[in-house]
C-alpha cells in the first residue's frame, strides 16, 4: 500500500492578464484557499514558483485552511492536481496513488494525521516568514465566465452512469476535481455523513480557535457598523450650513466648505425701517385680534339666544308639552310592564300554592264524609242481616271501623254542645256540614296558610307605589284622559287597563275565599273601589256618556274574577254546606247582577260560571245523597241505629235540596227544577217519605220541603194547578192526608191542605175537602 505523500500549502498566482486565464481555465479563483499535497519530488523546499504563490496567499486563506484540518485536505485531490499543472509528472502520480489510499486504507489514519499536522505546521511557519504584504489581483468577469463555461461543459460530457465500476470511480473523481468553492455538488452526488468523523485533539483546538476568531471579528464588525450608523444619525440631526459641501467618504481632507462671498451687497437697514415694519405687523395683529373678539362675542350671543329659545319652547309650546307628556307616559308604561312581567311569576306561584292548600282541605272533608258513610252503612247492613238470621252472637267490628264510629260520635257530641250553648234547639241531626278538623290538622293548615301569606307580602316589597298601587296607576291614565282625551280614546286605553291591572288584582285576590261567610266582599276591595272611581270620573264627561271606560269593571270581572270564582266552584265548594253556598251566592249576585253593565261583556263568563255551578250540584246529588230503605220493623223504634241513620240521611238530602233552590234567580229556572225537583225530590225524598210511617214527623218533613220551594214559582194568582215536577209530591200529600183523616190524628190534615194551597194545588185540595166532607177547611182555600 502506497504511503500518503506529504502535503504543502500553495496558492496560485492570480495574474491580471487574459492570456494566463485562458491558459489555465481549470484553475478557479475559489481554489485559492485550498491546500495541495505535493509529490515525493517536492517534499523538500518548495520551488520558486511555489514560494511566490505562497507569498501572495492572503492571511484569511491561510487561517481557513488550518481550520478545516484533515477533512478539507482529503476532499478535493483533483483540484490540487489542476492547480499544480506545471509541477511535473511525479506529483500527478503521487496523487493518483493518494485517491484509492483514502478509501481503502483506514489503519494508517493516526500516523498520516500526525504527518499532516507536522507538514501543516512547518509549511505555515515557512509561509509566515516569506509572506509579503501585497494586494491580491481579482480576476475579471470574462475570466470567471470562461471558467464557469468550461466547468459546465465538463459536467455535461460526463453526466452518465457507466457499467464499469472503475470507470465510475474515475468519473466521480473527475467530477470532484471540477468542483470549486462557488458551486456545490448535486444532491445525488453528495455523500451524506451519518456520523461525525473523528478528530484529533489538535484539530478540535484549531477549530474552536477559528470559531472564536470569527465571532470576535463579527462583533468588531458590528461595533464598527454601529459607530457608522450613529455618526450618520448625528449628521442628519445637525443643521448643515448652506453652501457647505460634505464629502461622505472616510477622508476628512476631501471636505470642502463654501466661503461667504463678500461681493454680494444687501439693502441698507436702519432703526426707522425696522420700527416701521414692526408697527405694521403689530397693527395687523391687533386688527385680527379685534375681529376674533367680535366673532367670539357673536358666538356667545348666539349660544345664549339658542338656550333661551329652547327654554321658551319647552315652557310655552303646546307641542313640546305634548311630546314631553307622551314621552314620560311611554317610559312609565314600559317600566310598569317590565315590573309586572317580572312579578307575575311570583304571583302565580303564591296563587297556586294557596289554591292547592284549599283544594287539599276540601278533598279531606269530602273523602272523610264518603268513607264514614260507607262504613256506617256497611255496619248497619250487617246488623240487619244478623237480626234476620236470629243469631244472638255479637257482631265483630274491625279496629278501623270502630275508630271511625268513635270519631263521628265525638264530633256530633261537640256540635250538640255548641248548639246547646247557642240556644239552637230546632236543629235536626244530619243538617250539619261536618267540616271540623282535628286540632293537629288545623294547626298545620294555619301554618301553611301563614307561610303563603308571608310570601305574598314579599312580592311587592321592593316596588314603588306608582307601580303596584292600582289607584296611582289609574291616576296616571286619568291625567292622560283629562289632558288629551282624543289620543286617549284613540289609543283604546280602556282595553289595555284590564290587562295591566290583571297581576295586581290577582295579587289582592290571593287571600280571598268567596266560600267563607266572613270573607271580604268585592265591593270593599281596594281595586274594586279604585276602578269604580275611575269609571265615575269618566262618566262625568257629558260628551262621553257611552265611553269605553264604563266597561273596564265588567272586563276585569270577566277576565279575572269569574275564572277564579269558577275554580272555587269546581274544586273547593261543597254544595252540602249551607254557609259556603250562601257566601258563594252573595259573591255571584254582586258579580252577575249589580255590575253587569254590559251584557255582551259578561254573558260568556256568566254562562261559564253558571254551567260550573249546575255541574257541581249535579255531581253532589249523585255522590253525596244516600237515603237507605230499611224494613218497618227496623225503623219503628226511633232509638234504633237504623232509624237514626235514615233520619240523618233524609235531612242531609233535604239540606242539599234547600241549597240547590237557594240559587233561584241566578240559575235558570229549568235547571233548578231539573236538579231540585226532578233528581232530588222525586228520586230520593219522596221515596223516603213513602217508606216512612205516617205521622206528625212526616207532615213536618213535607212542610219543610214546601217551605224551601221558591215563592216566585207560585205567584201567578190565576194558577189552579201546580208545576208538573211536583205531581208526585202532591199525590203523596193526598195519600198522607187520607190516612191521617182515618186515624185519631186529624189535626194534621189541615197542615197538609195548607201545603197544597201553598204550592198552588188548589184543584186537588178542593176535591179532597169535598170528598171527605171537610167543610171547615174551605175557608182556607177562600183566603188564598
Short mmCIF file of C-alpha atoms in Angstrom, two decimals, residues 275-528:
data_model
loop_
_atom_site.label_atom_id
_atom_site.label_comp_id
_atom_site.label_asym_id
_atom_site.label_seq_id
_atom_site.Cartn_x
_atom_site.Cartn_y
_atom_site.Cartn_z
CA UNK A 275 -39.63 100.18 13.65
CA UNK A 276 -41.98 100.82 10.74
CA UNK A 277 -42.16 97.13 9.85
CA UNK A 278 -42.83 96.18 13.46
CA UNK A 279 -45.60 98.76 13.76
CA UNK A 280 -47.18 97.47 10.59
CA UNK A 281 -47.03 93.91 11.85
CA UNK A 282 -48.47 94.98 15.21
CA UNK A 283 -51.38 96.78 13.54
CA UNK A 284 -52.22 93.72 11.51
CA UNK A 285 -52.21 91.52 14.61
CA UNK A 286 -54.40 93.97 16.51
CA UNK A 287 -56.93 94.05 13.67
CA UNK A 288 -57.01 90.26 13.60
CA UNK A 289 -57.45 90.12 17.37
CA UNK A 290 -60.33 92.60 17.26
CA UNK A 291 -62.06 90.59 14.53
CA UNK A 292 -61.66 87.43 16.59
CA UNK A 293 -63.13 89.19 19.63
CA UNK A 294 -66.14 90.28 17.59
CA UNK A 295 -66.68 86.75 16.35
CA UNK A 296 -66.35 85.35 19.87
CA UNK A 297 -68.93 87.80 21.21
CA UNK A 298 -71.25 86.92 18.36
CA UNK A 299 -70.95 83.20 19.13
CA UNK A 300 -71.64 83.85 22.81
CA UNK A 301 -74.77 85.77 21.93
CA UNK A 302 -75.91 83.00 19.59
CA UNK A 303 -75.47 80.41 22.31
CA UNK A 304 -77.44 82.45 24.80
CA UNK A 305 -80.17 83.06 22.25
CA UNK A 306 -80.39 79.36 21.39
CA UNK A 307 -80.64 78.36 25.04
CA UNK A 308 -83.32 80.95 25.63
CA UNK A 309 -85.25 79.74 22.60
CA UNK A 310 -85.07 76.13 23.75
CA UNK A 311 -86.26 77.08 27.21
CA UNK A 312 -89.10 79.16 25.85
CA UNK A 313 -90.19 76.37 23.56
CA UNK A 314 -90.11 73.87 26.40
CA UNK A 315 -92.10 76.12 28.68
CA UNK A 316 -94.61 77.65 26.31
CA UNK A 317 -95.04 75.35 23.36
CA UNK A 318 -98.01 73.01 23.49
CA UNK A 319 -96.31 70.67 21.10
CA UNK A 320 -93.32 70.40 23.38
CA UNK A 321 -95.59 69.75 26.33
CA UNK A 322 -97.37 67.05 24.40
CA UNK A 323 -94.12 65.40 23.43
CA UNK A 324 -92.82 65.60 26.98
CA UNK A 325 -96.02 64.12 28.41
CA UNK A 326 -96.19 61.32 25.86
CA UNK A 327 -92.52 60.53 26.40
CA UNK A 328 -92.97 60.34 30.17
CA UNK A 329 -96.11 58.25 29.75
CA UNK A 330 -94.32 55.88 27.40
CA UNK A 331 -91.45 55.42 29.82
CA UNK A 332 -93.87 54.88 32.71
CA UNK A 333 -95.89 52.25 30.86
CA UNK A 334 -92.73 50.42 29.75
CA UNK A 335 -91.43 50.35 33.31
CA UNK A 336 -94.82 49.21 34.58
CA UNK A 337 -94.93 46.37 32.09
CA UNK A 338 -91.39 45.31 32.95
CA UNK A 339 -92.21 45.31 36.66
CA UNK A 340 -95.41 43.32 36.29
CA UNK A 341 -93.81 40.87 33.87
CA UNK A 342 -91.19 40.12 36.46
CA UNK A 343 -93.62 39.82 39.38
CA UNK A 344 -96.29 37.78 37.62
CA UNK A 345 -94.24 34.60 38.09
CA UNK A 346 -94.14 35.04 41.86
CA UNK A 347 -97.84 35.92 41.92
CA UNK A 348 -98.71 32.75 40.03
CA UNK A 349 -96.62 30.62 42.39
CA UNK A 350 -98.25 32.03 45.53
CA UNK A 351 -101.71 31.87 43.96
CA UNK A 352 -101.22 28.23 43.00
CA UNK A 353 -99.93 27.37 46.48
CA UNK A 354 -103.00 28.88 48.16
CA UNK A 355 -105.36 27.19 45.72
CA UNK A 356 -103.66 23.81 46.26
CA UNK A 357 -103.94 24.23 50.03
CA UNK A 358 -107.70 24.92 49.86
CA UNK A 359 -108.28 22.07 47.42
CA UNK A 360 -106.43 19.69 49.71
CA UNK A 361 -108.60 20.69 52.66
CA UNK A 362 -111.81 20.29 50.62
CA UNK A 363 -110.75 16.84 49.45
CA UNK A 364 -110.06 15.80 53.03
CA UNK A 365 -113.63 16.70 54.07
CA UNK A 366 -115.21 15.04 51.06
CA UNK A 367 -113.25 11.80 51.40
CA UNK A 368 -113.89 11.61 55.12
CA UNK A 369 -117.63 12.04 54.65
CA UNK A 370 -117.82 9.38 51.98
CA UNK A 371 -115.71 6.91 53.96
CA UNK A 372 -117.74 7.39 57.12
CA UNK A 373 -120.97 6.97 55.18
CA UNK A 374 -119.70 3.78 53.64
CA UNK A 375 -118.51 2.32 56.94
CA UNK A 376 -121.71 3.14 58.80
CA UNK A 377 -123.96 1.82 56.07
CA UNK A 378 -121.99 -1.42 55.85
CA UNK A 379 -122.13 -1.90 59.58
CA UNK A 380 -125.89 -1.37 59.71
CA UNK A 381 -126.45 -3.77 56.86
CA UNK A 382 -124.51 -6.42 58.75
CA UNK A 383 -126.59 -5.74 61.83
CA UNK A 384 -129.78 -6.13 59.82
CA UNK A 385 -128.65 -9.48 58.38
CA UNK A 386 -127.72 -10.72 61.81
CA UNK A 387 -131.17 -9.71 63.11
CA UNK A 388 -132.92 -11.54 60.26
CA UNK A 389 -130.98 -14.74 60.93
CA UNK A 390 -131.96 -14.54 64.64
CA UNK A 391 -128.43 -15.06 65.85
CA UNK A 392 -127.59 -13.71 69.23
CA UNK A 393 -123.83 -13.58 68.78
CA UNK A 394 -122.32 -10.10 68.75
CA UNK A 395 -121.09 -8.61 65.50
CA UNK A 396 -117.31 -8.22 65.27
CA UNK A 397 -116.19 -4.79 64.20
CA UNK A 398 -112.70 -4.17 62.88
CA UNK A 399 -110.46 -1.61 64.52
CA UNK A 400 -110.68 0.93 61.68
CA UNK A 401 -114.47 0.95 61.66
CA UNK A 402 -114.60 1.21 65.40
CA UNK A 403 -112.22 4.20 65.34
CA UNK A 404 -114.38 5.81 62.66
CA UNK A 405 -117.53 5.42 64.76
CA UNK A 406 -115.85 6.93 67.76
CA UNK A 407 -114.59 9.87 65.77
CA UNK A 408 -118.04 10.51 64.29
CA UNK A 409 -119.74 10.42 67.66
CA UNK A 410 -117.16 12.74 69.23
CA UNK A 411 -117.72 15.36 66.52
CA UNK A 412 -121.50 15.07 66.89
CA UNK A 413 -121.23 15.50 70.62
CA UNK A 414 -119.18 18.65 70.22
CA UNK A 415 -121.72 20.06 67.78
CA UNK A 416 -124.63 19.30 70.12
CA UNK A 417 -122.82 21.04 72.92
CA UNK A 418 -122.16 24.08 70.76
CA UNK A 419 -125.83 24.26 69.72
CA UNK A 420 -126.98 23.97 73.29
CA UNK A 421 -124.76 26.86 74.30
CA UNK A 422 -126.07 28.97 71.42
CA UNK A 423 -129.72 28.15 72.17
CA UNK A 424 -130.46 26.45 68.85
CA UNK A 425 -132.90 23.73 69.75
CA UNK A 426 -134.59 23.27 66.36
CA UNK A 427 -131.59 21.74 64.69
CA UNK A 428 -132.05 18.39 63.02
CA UNK A 429 -129.40 15.68 63.02
CA UNK A 430 -127.83 15.39 59.60
CA UNK A 431 -128.01 19.05 58.65
CA UNK A 432 -124.54 19.84 59.96
CA UNK A 433 -121.75 20.38 57.46
CA UNK A 434 -119.32 18.26 59.46
CA UNK A 435 -116.32 20.32 58.39
CA UNK A 436 -114.39 20.23 61.63
CA UNK A 437 -110.71 19.35 61.53
CA UNK A 438 -108.60 17.81 64.31
CA UNK A 439 -106.51 20.30 66.21
CA UNK A 440 -103.24 18.98 64.71
CA UNK A 441 -104.54 19.21 61.16
CA UNK A 442 -105.97 22.66 61.81
CA UNK A 443 -102.60 23.83 63.18
CA UNK A 444 -100.80 22.58 60.08
CA UNK A 445 -103.34 24.26 57.84
CA UNK A 446 -102.99 27.60 59.59
CA UNK A 447 -99.19 27.38 59.47
CA UNK A 448 -99.17 26.64 55.74
CA UNK A 449 -101.60 29.44 55.09
CA UNK A 450 -99.47 31.86 57.13
CA UNK A 451 -96.34 30.93 55.16
CA UNK A 452 -98.14 31.57 51.88
CA UNK A 453 -99.37 34.96 53.05
CA UNK A 454 -95.86 35.84 54.19
CA UNK A 455 -94.53 35.04 50.72
CA UNK A 456 -97.31 37.17 49.31
CA UNK A 457 -96.13 40.21 51.27
CA UNK A 458 -92.61 39.88 49.87
CA UNK A 459 -93.67 40.14 46.25
CA UNK A 460 -94.04 43.93 46.01
CA UNK A 461 -91.97 44.99 48.99
CA UNK A 462 -89.23 46.33 46.67
CA UNK A 463 -91.61 48.13 44.28
CA UNK A 464 -92.61 51.79 44.34
CA UNK A 465 -96.27 52.60 44.93
CA UNK A 466 -96.60 54.10 41.46
CA UNK A 467 -96.08 50.61 40.01
CA UNK A 468 -98.01 48.41 42.47
CA UNK A 469 -100.83 50.64 43.70
CA UNK A 470 -103.86 50.41 41.42
CA UNK A 471 -105.11 53.84 42.45
CA UNK A 472 -101.83 55.51 41.47
CA UNK A 473 -101.73 53.66 38.15
CA UNK A 474 -105.26 54.70 37.27
CA UNK A 475 -104.41 58.28 38.25
CA UNK A 476 -101.75 58.37 35.52
CA UNK A 477 -104.27 57.31 32.90
CA UNK A 478 -106.86 59.71 34.29
CA UNK A 479 -104.43 62.59 33.74
CA UNK A 480 -103.95 61.44 30.17
CA UNK A 481 -107.71 61.29 29.65
CA UNK A 482 -108.20 64.80 31.07
CA UNK A 483 -105.34 66.46 29.16
CA UNK A 484 -105.53 64.67 25.83
CA UNK A 485 -108.88 62.89 25.59
CA UNK A 486 -108.71 62.40 21.81
CA UNK A 487 -105.45 60.49 21.88
CA UNK A 488 -106.60 58.62 24.99
CA UNK A 489 -109.69 57.20 23.31
CA UNK A 490 -107.91 56.68 20.00
CA UNK A 491 -105.34 54.54 21.81
CA UNK A 492 -108.11 52.27 23.21
CA UNK A 493 -106.67 52.55 26.70
CA UNK A 494 -109.81 51.05 28.23
CA UNK A 495 -108.97 47.76 26.53
CA UNK A 496 -105.43 47.80 27.92
CA UNK A 497 -106.18 48.73 31.52
CA UNK A 498 -107.70 45.32 32.47
CA UNK A 499 -104.60 43.57 31.16
CA UNK A 500 -102.29 45.92 33.03
CA UNK A 501 -104.23 45.51 36.27
CA UNK A 502 -104.51 41.73 35.95
CA UNK A 503 -101.42 40.85 38.07
CA UNK A 504 -102.26 43.41 40.74
CA UNK A 505 -105.87 42.28 41.08
CA UNK A 506 -104.81 38.64 41.24
CA UNK A 507 -102.33 39.64 43.92
CA UNK A 508 -105.15 41.09 46.04
CA UNK A 509 -107.36 38.04 45.42
CA UNK A 510 -104.80 35.54 46.73
CA UNK A 511 -106.29 35.59 50.24
CA UNK A 512 -109.86 35.94 49.01
CA UNK A 513 -112.11 32.98 49.74
CA UNK A 514 -115.67 33.51 48.46
CA UNK A 515 -116.87 30.40 50.35
CA UNK A 516 -116.24 31.86 53.79
CA UNK A 517 -119.10 33.75 55.35
CA UNK A 518 -116.71 36.34 56.84
CA UNK A 519 -114.71 36.92 53.67
CA UNK A 520 -114.43 40.45 52.37
CA UNK A 521 -116.83 41.35 49.62
CA UNK A 522 -115.74 42.53 46.20
CA UNK A 523 -117.22 45.96 46.82
CA UNK A 524 -114.96 46.50 49.78
CA UNK A 525 -111.77 45.61 47.93
CA UNK A 526 -109.37 48.41 47.04
CA UNK A 527 -109.12 47.54 43.36
CA UNK A 528 -112.92 47.49 43.06
#
